[in-house]
mmCIF file of C-alpha atoms and ligand atoms in Angstrom:
data_model
loop_
_atom_site.group_PDB
_atom_site.id
_atom_site.type_symbol
_atom_site.label_atom_id
_atom_site.label_comp_id
_atom_site.label_asym_id
_atom_site.label_seq_id
_atom_site.Cartn_x
_atom_site.Cartn_y
_atom_site.Cartn_z
ATOM 1 C CA MET X 250 -59.482 -42.086 -37.961
ATOM 2 C CA GLY X 251 -60.851 -38.676 -38.874
ATOM 3 C CA CYS X 252 -58.942 -35.595 -39.960
ATOM 4 C CA HIS X 253 -58.916 -31.982 -39.024
ATOM 5 C CA ARG X 254 -57.477 -29.165 -41.164
ATOM 6 C CA LEU X 255 -55.345 -26.445 -39.724
ATOM 7 C CA GLY X 256 -53.418 -23.863 -41.551
ATOM 8 C CA GLY X 257 -53.960 -25.822 -44.791
ATOM 9 C CA ARG X 258 -52.606 -29.091 -43.314
ATOM 10 C CA ARG X 259 -54.694 -32.112 -42.485
ATOM 11 C CA HIS X 260 -53.710 -34.401 -39.714
ATOM 12 C CA PRO X 261 -55.324 -37.522 -38.317
ATOM 13 C CA ASP X 262 -57.146 -36.529 -35.140
ATOM 14 C CA GLY X 263 -54.994 -36.150 -32.146
ATOM 15 C CA TYR X 264 -51.824 -34.733 -33.736
ATOM 16 C CA PRO X 265 -50.396 -31.647 -32.193
ATOM 17 C CA ALA X 266 -52.171 -28.932 -34.150
ATOM 18 C CA MET X 267 -49.288 -27.014 -35.637
ATOM 19 C CA MET X 268 -46.639 -29.756 -35.853
ATOM 20 C CA PRO X 269 -45.857 -30.629 -39.436
ATOM 21 C CA ILE X 270 -46.674 -34.250 -39.997
ATOM 22 C CA GLU X 271 -43.259 -35.016 -41.231
ATOM 23 C CA GLU X 272 -41.849 -34.268 -37.786
ATOM 24 C CA THR X 273 -44.059 -36.949 -36.239
ATOM 25 C CA LEU X 274 -42.500 -39.634 -38.488
ATOM 26 C CA TRP X 275 -39.727 -42.052 -37.574
ATOM 27 C CA LEU X 276 -36.932 -41.459 -40.036
ATOM 28 C CA PRO X 277 -33.819 -43.567 -40.572
ATOM 29 C CA VAL X 278 -30.613 -41.576 -40.157
ATOM 30 C CA CYS X 279 -27.700 -43.945 -40.277
ATOM 31 C CA ALA X 280 -26.749 -47.610 -40.074
ATOM 32 C CA GLY X 281 -26.200 -48.702 -36.476
ATOM 33 C CA ALA X 282 -22.857 -50.323 -37.508
ATOM 34 C CA GLN X 283 -21.633 -46.861 -38.725
ATOM 35 C CA LEU X 284 -21.972 -45.419 -35.192
ATOM 36 C CA PRO X 285 -19.913 -47.384 -32.603
ATOM 37 C CA PRO X 286 -19.835 -46.342 -29.010
ATOM 38 C CA GLY X 287 -18.074 -43.031 -28.488
ATOM 39 C CA HIS X 288 -18.839 -41.734 -32.001
ATOM 40 C CA LEU X 289 -21.144 -39.058 -33.378
ATOM 41 C CA GLN X 290 -22.528 -38.223 -36.780
ATOM 42 C CA ALA X 291 -23.900 -35.014 -38.290
ATOM 43 C CA ILE X 292 -26.979 -35.629 -40.385
ATOM 44 C CA ARG X 293 -29.401 -33.547 -42.374
ATOM 45 C CA VAL X 294 -33.052 -34.443 -41.558
ATOM 46 C CA LEU X 295 -36.077 -32.553 -43.047
ATOM 47 C CA GLY X 296 -33.944 -29.627 -43.983
ATOM 48 C CA GLN X 297 -32.352 -29.212 -40.530
ATOM 49 C CA ASP X 298 -28.927 -30.153 -39.182
ATOM 50 C CA ARG X 299 -29.044 -32.779 -36.420
ATOM 51 C CA VAL X 300 -26.419 -34.784 -34.479
ATOM 52 C CA VAL X 301 -26.752 -38.361 -33.516
ATOM 53 C CA TRP X 302 -24.313 -39.894 -31.093
ATOM 54 C CA ARG X 303 -23.588 -43.054 -29.092
ATOM 55 C CA ALA X 304 -22.303 -42.934 -25.539
ATOM 56 C CA ALA X 305 -19.467 -45.230 -24.444
ATOM 57 C CA ASP X 306 -22.035 -47.595 -22.844
ATOM 58 C CA GLY X 307 -23.884 -47.985 -26.222
ATOM 59 C CA ARG X 308 -26.916 -45.741 -25.500
ATOM 60 C CA LEU X 309 -28.051 -43.431 -28.252
ATOM 61 C CA SER X 310 -29.047 -39.766 -28.367
ATOM 62 C CA ALA X 311 -29.999 -37.360 -31.115
ATOM 63 C CA ALA X 312 -30.514 -33.554 -31.056
ATOM 64 C CA PRO X 313 -30.462 -30.408 -33.201
ATOM 65 C CA ASP X 314 -26.857 -29.865 -34.253
ATOM 66 C CA ARG X 315 -26.535 -26.551 -32.472
ATOM 67 C CA CYS X 316 -25.148 -25.793 -29.038
ATOM 68 C CA PRO X 317 -27.640 -23.729 -27.004
ATOM 69 C CA HIS X 318 -24.755 -21.623 -25.755
ATOM 70 C CA ARG X 319 -23.365 -19.914 -28.910
ATOM 71 C CA GLY X 320 -24.683 -21.972 -31.745
ATOM 72 C CA THR X 321 -21.640 -24.119 -32.517
ATOM 73 C CA PRO X 322 -22.432 -27.399 -34.246
ATOM 74 C CA LEU X 323 -22.287 -30.073 -31.589
ATOM 75 C CA SER X 324 -21.133 -32.485 -34.236
ATOM 76 C CA MET X 325 -17.799 -30.589 -34.220
ATOM 77 C CA GLY X 326 -17.347 -31.770 -30.622
ATOM 78 C CA GLN X 327 -16.595 -35.172 -29.133
ATOM 79 C CA VAL X 328 -18.298 -37.963 -27.216
ATOM 80 C CA GLN X 329 -16.550 -38.415 -23.903
ATOM 81 C CA GLY X 330 -17.963 -41.294 -21.874
ATOM 82 C CA ASP X 331 -21.661 -40.622 -21.602
ATOM 83 C CA ARG X 332 -21.468 -36.916 -22.567
ATOM 84 C CA LEU X 333 -21.360 -35.026 -25.773
ATOM 85 C CA VAL X 334 -18.892 -32.120 -25.407
ATOM 86 C CA CYS X 335 -19.163 -28.879 -27.378
ATOM 87 C CA PRO X 336 -15.885 -27.854 -29.015
ATOM 88 C CA TYR X 337 -16.204 -24.151 -28.250
ATOM 89 C CA HIS X 338 -16.470 -23.734 -24.477
ATOM 90 C CA GLY X 339 -16.665 -27.341 -23.436
ATOM 91 C CA TRP X 340 -20.244 -27.545 -22.191
ATOM 92 C CA ALA X 341 -21.054 -31.241 -21.723
ATOM 93 C CA PHE X 342 -24.466 -32.705 -22.382
ATOM 94 C CA ASP X 343 -25.871 -36.145 -21.289
ATOM 95 C CA ILE X 344 -27.932 -38.397 -23.463
ATOM 96 C CA GLU X 345 -31.126 -36.711 -22.306
ATOM 97 C CA GLY X 346 -29.777 -33.324 -23.407
ATOM 98 C CA ARG X 347 -29.208 -31.962 -19.945
ATOM 99 C CA CYS X 348 -26.104 -29.757 -19.637
ATOM 100 C CA ARG X 349 -23.983 -31.417 -16.920
ATOM 101 C CA HIS X 350 -20.913 -29.286 -16.872
ATOM 102 C CA ILE X 351 -19.853 -25.714 -17.753
ATOM 103 C CA PRO X 352 -16.081 -25.663 -17.437
ATOM 104 C CA ALA X 353 -15.734 -21.927 -17.104
ATOM 105 C CA LEU X 354 -18.167 -22.011 -14.155
ATOM 106 C CA ALA X 355 -17.586 -25.424 -12.664
ATOM 107 C CA GLN X 356 -19.381 -24.700 -9.385
ATOM 108 C CA VAL X 357 -22.703 -23.858 -11.067
ATOM 109 C CA VAL X 358 -25.337 -26.587 -11.704
ATOM 110 C CA PRO X 359 -26.675 -25.898 -15.234
ATOM 111 C CA GLY X 360 -30.483 -25.644 -15.646
ATOM 112 C CA ALA X 361 -33.133 -26.159 -18.273
ATOM 113 C CA ARG X 362 -32.014 -23.038 -20.194
ATOM 114 C CA GLN X 363 -28.676 -24.677 -20.887
ATOM 115 C CA ALA X 364 -30.187 -27.996 -22.077
ATOM 116 C CA VAL X 365 -30.636 -29.246 -25.631
ATOM 117 C CA ALA X 366 -34.060 -30.683 -26.690
ATOM 118 C CA CYS X 367 -33.336 -34.244 -27.757
ATOM 119 C CA HIS X 368 -35.193 -36.188 -30.403
ATOM 120 C CA ALA X 369 -36.649 -39.648 -29.661
ATOM 121 C CA VAL X 370 -34.298 -42.243 -31.042
ATOM 122 C CA ARG X 371 -34.419 -46.012 -31.747
ATOM 123 C CA GLU X 372 -32.318 -48.684 -33.270
ATOM 124 C CA ARG X 373 -34.262 -51.058 -35.549
ATOM 125 C CA HIS X 374 -33.544 -53.161 -38.607
ATOM 126 C CA GLY X 375 -29.834 -52.263 -38.404
ATOM 127 C CA LEU X 376 -30.642 -48.570 -38.651
ATOM 128 C CA ILE X 377 -30.817 -45.730 -36.233
ATOM 129 C CA TRP X 378 -34.162 -43.802 -36.440
ATOM 130 C CA LEU X 379 -35.174 -40.480 -34.991
ATOM 131 C CA ARG X 380 -38.359 -38.533 -34.679
ATOM 132 C CA ALA X 381 -37.786 -34.872 -35.075
ATOM 133 C CA GLY X 382 -40.866 -33.579 -33.278
ATOM 134 C CA ALA X 383 -41.947 -34.164 -29.669
ATOM 135 C CA ALA X 384 -43.370 -37.662 -28.943
ATOM 136 C CA HIS X 385 -47.064 -37.889 -29.308
ATOM 137 C CA GLU X 386 -49.235 -40.947 -28.735
ATOM 138 C CA SER X 387 -51.242 -40.336 -31.952
ATOM 139 C CA ALA X 388 -48.142 -40.421 -34.184
ATOM 140 C CA LEU X 389 -48.773 -42.331 -37.418
ATOM 141 C CA LEU X 390 -46.522 -45.101 -36.194
ATOM 142 C CA ALA X 391 -45.630 -45.138 -32.521
ATOM 143 C CA GLU X 392 -42.399 -47.004 -33.344
ATOM 144 C CA PRO X 393 -40.243 -47.300 -36.472
ATOM 145 C CA PRO X 394 -42.040 -49.180 -39.266
ATOM 146 C CA PRO X 395 -42.225 -52.954 -38.840
ATOM 147 C CA PHE X 396 -40.652 -55.276 -41.351
ATOM 148 C CA ASP X 397 -42.275 -58.725 -41.635
ATOM 149 C CA GLY X 398 -39.981 -60.218 -44.217
ATOM 150 C CA PRO X 399 -38.756 -63.769 -43.892
ATOM 151 C CA ALA X 400 -36.482 -64.392 -40.898
ATOM 152 C CA GLU X 401 -32.781 -64.987 -41.258
ATOM 153 C CA GLY X 402 -31.727 -68.653 -41.401
ATOM 154 C CA ALA X 403 -32.894 -71.667 -43.401
ATOM 155 C CA GLY X 404 -31.679 -70.280 -46.710
ATOM 156 C CA ILE X 405 -32.812 -66.763 -46.008
ATOM 157 C CA ARG X 406 -30.419 -63.860 -45.889
ATOM 158 C CA ARG X 407 -31.195 -60.394 -44.508
ATOM 159 C CA VAL X 408 -29.025 -57.618 -46.001
ATOM 160 C CA LEU X 409 -29.145 -53.922 -45.518
ATOM 161 C CA CYS X 410 -28.122 -52.149 -48.723
ATOM 162 C CA GLY X 411 -27.174 -48.537 -48.918
ATOM 163 C CA PRO X 412 -27.028 -45.779 -48.077
ATOM 164 C CA TYR X 413 -27.756 -44.452 -51.562
ATOM 165 C CA ASP X 414 -27.711 -40.626 -51.772
ATOM 166 C CA VAL X 415 -29.890 -39.402 -54.550
ATOM 167 C CA ALA X 416 -30.592 -35.847 -55.726
ATOM 168 C CA ALA X 417 -34.329 -36.325 -55.881
ATOM 169 C CA SER X 418 -37.291 -35.807 -53.589
ATOM 170 C CA ALA X 419 -38.213 -38.673 -51.198
ATOM 171 C CA PRO X 420 -41.760 -38.931 -52.597
ATOM 172 C CA ARG X 421 -40.354 -39.359 -56.129
ATOM 173 C CA VAL X 422 -38.151 -42.139 -54.878
ATOM 174 C CA LEU X 423 -41.033 -43.812 -53.085
ATOM 175 C CA GLU X 424 -43.242 -43.539 -56.088
ATOM 176 C CA ASN X 425 -40.535 -45.108 -58.265
ATOM 177 C CA PHE X 426 -40.415 -48.081 -55.857
ATOM 178 C CA LEU X 427 -44.173 -48.534 -56.243
ATOM 179 C CA ASP X 428 -44.098 -48.306 -60.050
ATOM 180 C CA LEU X 429 -44.402 -51.533 -61.949
ATOM 181 C CA ALA X 430 -44.470 -50.206 -65.491
ATOM 182 C CA HIS X 431 -40.886 -48.907 -65.476
ATOM 183 C CA PHE X 432 -39.320 -52.371 -64.959
ATOM 184 C CA ALA X 433 -39.474 -53.133 -68.731
ATOM 185 C CA PHE X 434 -37.532 -50.063 -69.664
ATOM 186 C CA VAL X 435 -35.303 -48.940 -66.754
ATOM 187 C CA HIS X 436 -34.458 -52.515 -65.715
ATOM 188 C CA ALA X 437 -34.562 -54.223 -69.059
ATOM 189 C CA GLY X 438 -32.839 -57.601 -68.899
ATOM 190 C CA SER X 439 -33.364 -58.135 -65.154
ATOM 191 C CA LEU X 440 -36.697 -56.912 -63.772
ATOM 192 C CA GLY X 441 -38.319 -56.363 -67.096
ATOM 193 C CA ASP X 442 -38.389 -56.742 -70.865
ATOM 194 C CA PRO X 443 -39.682 -54.153 -73.359
ATOM 195 C CA ASP X 444 -41.318 -56.981 -75.360
ATOM 196 C CA HIS X 445 -43.280 -58.050 -72.273
ATOM 197 C CA ALA X 446 -44.170 -54.659 -70.823
ATOM 198 C CA ALA X 447 -47.869 -55.258 -70.145
ATOM 199 C CA ILE X 448 -48.854 -55.082 -66.514
ATOM 200 C CA GLY X 449 -51.882 -57.016 -65.253
ATOM 201 C CA ASP X 450 -54.686 -55.409 -63.391
ATOM 202 C CA TYR X 451 -54.145 -55.143 -59.691
ATOM 203 C CA ARG X 452 -55.962 -53.956 -56.504
ATOM 204 C CA VAL X 453 -55.174 -50.961 -54.323
ATOM 205 C CA GLU X 454 -56.569 -50.548 -50.832
ATOM 206 C CA ALA X 455 -56.286 -47.180 -49.259
ATOM 207 C CA GLY X 456 -57.226 -47.293 -45.621
ATOM 208 C CA GLY X 457 -57.491 -43.530 -45.027
ATOM 209 C CA ALA X 458 -54.922 -41.023 -43.945
ATOM 210 C CA GLY X 459 -53.686 -42.896 -40.871
ATOM 211 C CA ARG X 460 -53.665 -46.417 -42.277
ATOM 212 C CA GLY X 461 -51.424 -46.435 -45.304
ATOM 213 C CA LEU X 462 -51.727 -48.174 -48.650
ATOM 214 C CA ARG X 463 -51.682 -51.763 -49.909
ATOM 215 C CA ALA X 464 -51.526 -53.130 -53.435
ATOM 216 C CA THR X 465 -51.980 -56.779 -54.301
ATOM 217 C CA GLY X 466 -52.069 -58.940 -57.331
ATOM 218 C CA CYS X 467 -49.484 -56.813 -59.260
ATOM 219 C CA ARG X 468 -48.026 -59.054 -61.969
ATOM 220 C CA ALA X 469 -45.133 -58.392 -64.269
ATOM 221 C CA TRP X 470 -43.025 -60.567 -66.534
ATOM 222 C CA GLN X 471 -39.410 -60.510 -65.447
ATOM 223 C CA PRO X 472 -36.386 -62.060 -67.277
ATOM 224 C CA LYS X 473 -34.344 -62.254 -64.071
ATOM 225 C CA SER X 474 -36.535 -61.252 -61.091
ATOM 226 C CA ASN X 475 -33.842 -62.089 -58.482
ATOM 227 C CA LEU X 476 -30.304 -63.139 -58.035
ATOM 228 C CA LEU X 477 -31.107 -66.812 -58.298
ATOM 229 C CA ALA X 478 -33.519 -66.703 -61.282
ATOM 230 C CA GLN X 479 -32.361 -68.583 -64.405
ATOM 231 C CA THR X 480 -35.368 -68.109 -66.613
ATOM 232 C CA GLY X 481 -37.913 -65.393 -67.196
ATOM 233 C CA GLU X 482 -41.393 -65.746 -65.685
ATOM 234 C CA MET X 483 -44.436 -63.904 -64.289
ATOM 235 C CA VAL X 484 -43.771 -62.533 -60.750
ATOM 236 C CA GLU X 485 -46.514 -61.319 -58.453
ATOM 237 C CA TYR X 486 -45.715 -58.311 -56.309
ATOM 238 C CA ARG X 487 -47.476 -57.002 -53.183
ATOM 239 C CA TYR X 488 -46.800 -53.562 -51.739
ATOM 240 C CA GLU X 489 -47.430 -51.989 -48.403
ATOM 241 C CA VAL X 490 -46.956 -48.292 -47.586
ATOM 242 C CA PRO X 491 -47.159 -47.902 -43.795
ATOM 243 C CA ALA X 492 -45.841 -44.290 -43.772
ATOM 244 C CA PRO X 493 -45.054 -41.568 -46.232
ATOM 245 C CA TYR X 494 -41.358 -42.311 -46.721
ATOM 246 C CA CYS X 495 -41.416 -46.089 -46.261
ATOM 247 C CA ALA X 496 -42.628 -48.959 -48.381
ATOM 248 C CA VAL X 497 -42.289 -52.768 -48.361
ATOM 249 C CA LEU X 498 -42.673 -55.100 -51.306
ATOM 250 C CA SER X 499 -42.964 -58.884 -51.354
ATOM 251 C CA LYS X 500 -42.582 -60.868 -54.563
ATOM 252 C CA CYS X 501 -43.431 -64.360 -55.569
ATOM 253 C CA PRO X 502 -42.379 -65.934 -58.828
ATOM 254 C CA GLU X 503 -45.445 -67.849 -60.128
ATOM 255 C CA ARG X 504 -43.605 -71.070 -60.950
ATOM 256 C CA TRP X 505 -41.350 -71.009 -57.859
ATOM 257 C CA GLN X 506 -43.663 -70.814 -54.901
ATOM 258 C CA ASP X 507 -41.117 -71.659 -52.199
ATOM 259 C CA TYR X 508 -38.986 -68.605 -53.152
ATOM 260 C CA GLN X 509 -39.342 -65.783 -50.604
ATOM 261 C CA GLU X 510 -38.307 -62.132 -50.910
ATOM 262 C CA SER X 511 -39.313 -58.978 -49.203
ATOM 263 C CA ILE X 512 -37.670 -55.569 -49.660
ATOM 264 C CA ALA X 513 -38.226 -52.538 -47.503
ATOM 265 C CA LEU X 514 -37.389 -49.134 -48.719
ATOM 266 C CA PHE X 515 -36.547 -46.708 -45.907
ATOM 267 C CA ALA X 516 -35.964 -43.161 -47.048
ATOM 268 C CA LEU X 517 -34.603 -40.163 -45.213
ATOM 269 C CA PRO X 518 -35.769 -36.810 -46.718
ATOM 270 C CA GLN X 519 -32.632 -34.762 -46.057
ATOM 271 C CA ASP X 520 -33.681 -31.736 -48.116
ATOM 272 C CA PRO X 521 -36.645 -31.371 -50.434
ATOM 273 C CA LEU X 522 -34.494 -32.605 -53.320
ATOM 274 C CA ARG X 523 -31.909 -34.719 -51.467
ATOM 275 C CA THR X 524 -32.802 -38.176 -50.172
ATOM 276 C CA ARG X 525 -30.792 -40.954 -48.488
ATOM 277 C CA VAL X 526 -32.141 -44.443 -49.066
ATOM 278 C CA TRP X 527 -31.621 -47.916 -47.591
ATOM 279 C CA PHE X 528 -33.129 -51.238 -48.719
ATOM 280 C CA LEU X 529 -33.606 -54.025 -46.240
ATOM 281 C CA ILE X 530 -33.711 -57.206 -48.223
ATOM 282 C CA ALA X 531 -34.783 -60.563 -46.818
ATOM 283 C CA MET X 532 -34.606 -63.248 -49.497
ATOM 284 C CA SER X 533 -34.034 -66.892 -50.367
ATOM 285 C CA ALA X 534 -30.395 -66.506 -51.229
ATOM 286 C CA GLY X 535 -29.159 -70.086 -52.015
ATOM 287 C CA ASP X 536 -25.402 -69.800 -52.055
ATOM 288 C CA ARG X 537 -25.334 -66.143 -52.963
ATOM 289 C CA SER X 538 -23.239 -63.972 -50.615
ATOM 290 C CA GLU X 539 -24.160 -60.658 -49.007
ATOM 291 C CA GLU X 540 -21.781 -58.929 -51.485
ATOM 292 C CA GLN X 541 -23.629 -60.423 -54.465
ATOM 293 C CA ILE X 542 -26.967 -59.322 -53.102
ATOM 294 C CA ARG X 543 -25.637 -55.783 -52.537
ATOM 295 C CA ALA X 544 -24.106 -55.620 -56.003
ATOM 296 C CA PHE X 545 -27.436 -56.677 -57.604
ATOM 297 C CA GLN X 546 -29.349 -53.979 -55.642
ATOM 298 C CA ASP X 547 -26.601 -51.357 -56.315
ATOM 299 C CA ALA X 548 -26.964 -51.967 -60.055
ATOM 300 C CA LEU X 549 -30.735 -51.633 -59.910
ATOM 301 C CA PHE X 550 -30.603 -48.456 -57.896
ATOM 302 C CA GLU X 551 -28.121 -46.826 -60.364
ATOM 303 C CA GLN X 552 -30.574 -47.542 -63.170
ATOM 304 C CA ASP X 553 -33.404 -45.823 -61.130
ATOM 305 C CA ARG X 554 -31.156 -42.926 -60.149
ATOM 306 C CA ARG X 555 -30.759 -41.744 -63.760
ATOM 307 C CA ILE X 556 -34.508 -41.277 -63.990
ATOM 308 C CA LEU X 557 -35.044 -39.932 -60.505
ATOM 309 C CA GLU X 558 -32.483 -37.163 -60.801
ATOM 310 C CA ALA X 559 -33.873 -36.070 -64.155
ATOM 311 C CA GLN X 560 -37.670 -35.925 -63.474
ATOM 312 C CA ARG X 561 -39.340 -32.591 -63.638
ATOM 313 C CA PRO X 562 -40.913 -31.116 -61.667
ATOM 314 C CA ALA X 563 -38.470 -32.458 -59.184
ATOM 315 C CA LEU X 564 -40.974 -32.240 -56.348
ATOM 316 C CA LEU X 565 -43.747 -34.804 -56.635
ATOM 317 C CA PRO X 566 -46.907 -33.083 -57.754
ATOM 318 C CA LEU X 567 -49.905 -34.173 -55.654
ATOM 319 C CA ASP X 568 -52.530 -32.685 -58.007
ATOM 320 C CA PRO X 569 -53.776 -35.714 -60.049
ATOM 321 C CA ARG X 570 -54.160 -33.364 -63.063
ATOM 322 C CA ALA X 571 -50.528 -32.154 -62.950
ATOM 323 C CA GLU X 572 -49.165 -35.069 -64.951
ATOM 324 C CA ALA X 573 -50.800 -37.452 -67.462
ATOM 325 C CA SER X 574 -51.555 -40.741 -65.881
ATOM 326 C CA CYS X 575 -53.107 -44.046 -67.081
ATOM 327 C CA ALA X 576 -55.025 -46.776 -65.373
ATOM 328 C CA ILE X 577 -51.953 -48.744 -64.451
ATOM 329 C CA ASP X 578 -50.676 -45.784 -62.462
ATOM 330 C CA ARG X 579 -53.360 -46.201 -59.837
ATOM 331 C CA LEU X 580 -50.908 -47.175 -57.078
ATOM 332 C CA SER X 581 -48.861 -44.006 -57.637
ATOM 333 C CA LEU X 582 -52.045 -41.939 -57.784
ATOM 334 C CA ALA X 583 -53.189 -43.507 -54.505
ATOM 335 C CA TYR X 584 -49.748 -42.692 -53.040
ATOM 336 C CA ARG X 585 -50.108 -39.035 -54.061
ATOM 337 C CA ALA X 586 -53.641 -38.903 -52.641
ATOM 338 C CA TYR X 587 -52.404 -40.480 -49.348
ATOM 339 C CA LEU X 588 -49.644 -37.880 -49.025
ATOM 340 C CA GLY X 589 -52.217 -35.118 -49.677
ATOM 341 C CA GLU X 590 -54.616 -36.566 -47.105
ATOM 342 C CA LEU X 591 -51.852 -36.524 -44.514
ATOM 343 C CA GLY X 592 -50.773 -33.002 -45.253
ATOM 344 C CA VAL X 593 -47.239 -34.023 -46.259
ATOM 345 C CA ARG X 594 -45.381 -31.058 -47.695
ATOM 346 C CA PHE X 595 -41.748 -32.070 -47.682
ATOM 347 C CA GLY X 596 -40.653 -33.126 -51.223
ATOM 348 C CA VAL X 597 -44.049 -32.517 -52.857
ATOM 349 C CA LEU X 598 -45.855 -29.880 -54.796
ATOM 350 C CA PRO X 599 -49.157 -29.610 -52.895
ATOM 351 C CA THR X 600 -52.477 -29.358 -54.548
ATOM 352 C CA GLY X 601 -54.441 -26.141 -54.375
ATOM 353 C CA PRO X 602 -53.130 -22.629 -53.613
ATOM 354 C CA ALA X 603 -49.522 -22.327 -52.358
ATOM 355 C CA PRO X 604 -49.339 -22.043 -48.603
HETATM 356 FE FE1 LIG K 200 -21.028 -24.671 -27.166
HETATM 357 FE FE2 LIG K 200 -20.182 -22.431 -26.077
HETATM 358 S S1 LIG K 200 -20.936 -22.696 -28.033
HETATM 359 S S2 LIG K 200 -20.163 -24.428 -25.260
HETATM 360 FE FE1 LIG K 201 -36.640 -49.394 -60.320
#
């Protein structure tokens, strides 16, 4: 897939020329279970206010959180049946955004001028996803990112952990997830040990702007690599980055080959320095409960949060010369290059002259 450059932004061929690439991405906005029929939620996405709502029959809709009439947040309104009703003058919108009723002028059939432009919306992996920009067949992923972790059942549990709200940029959060060398220090006693901090060599494959990243053969010594582990051992990690704000890791303890665990990180960039994060975990859980799995993940995330909220510059610098790196950082450097190739701007310090 080639690229073209427009206004300082590179896009894989076929993207709408002036649409920021971030708006072509599927982004998670809330857990499906948090939005029962008849409810709505206000949510910040890519620096804009949006509303997501579920009609009484279960169908989903999402739109900018602004009534086209007089700019009132639609999230101040109510879902009534299959309509979202504005609190100011009662205009009622259907799930496609058409205005179906203007109470002050009940005999008039509202037209396109009175409609709201809805976002594409999906429910996947227990989360509701939206795409802020108009649908386009060349979007990086035509659907929300896949998750190929082990299936629920036969000793495997799937648990959605989060949301975690963190005052850090989404790319800093992603890079932390891809970083092996911090285990020994930030997660000492569980995922790492300062006396066994060495990281083995590993491979990174970068498939070009549209194809994401993969790292294999990443090995680290871990005292307690998972909730069931009783002894320390070498653990092999594999990472996939299918989209800028999403990554999946799989890990395999070397002496425990039938253990399975995959973790997806799904991040919502709310503002450049505010990110909401979920982890979807599918793992061999033995007799461990969902609550125990969540508690383990909560503790790990709190350890990462301290670092993430303190890093400076807070935006992730894409220029490889901006921070000192070493050979073991090649996955994070590949991630920065990947964001640069795609023309991602949200949450990063771009290379080159300021736009
Ligand atoms: Fe929404 Fe008037 S502002 S109906
Ligand atoms: Fe961490």
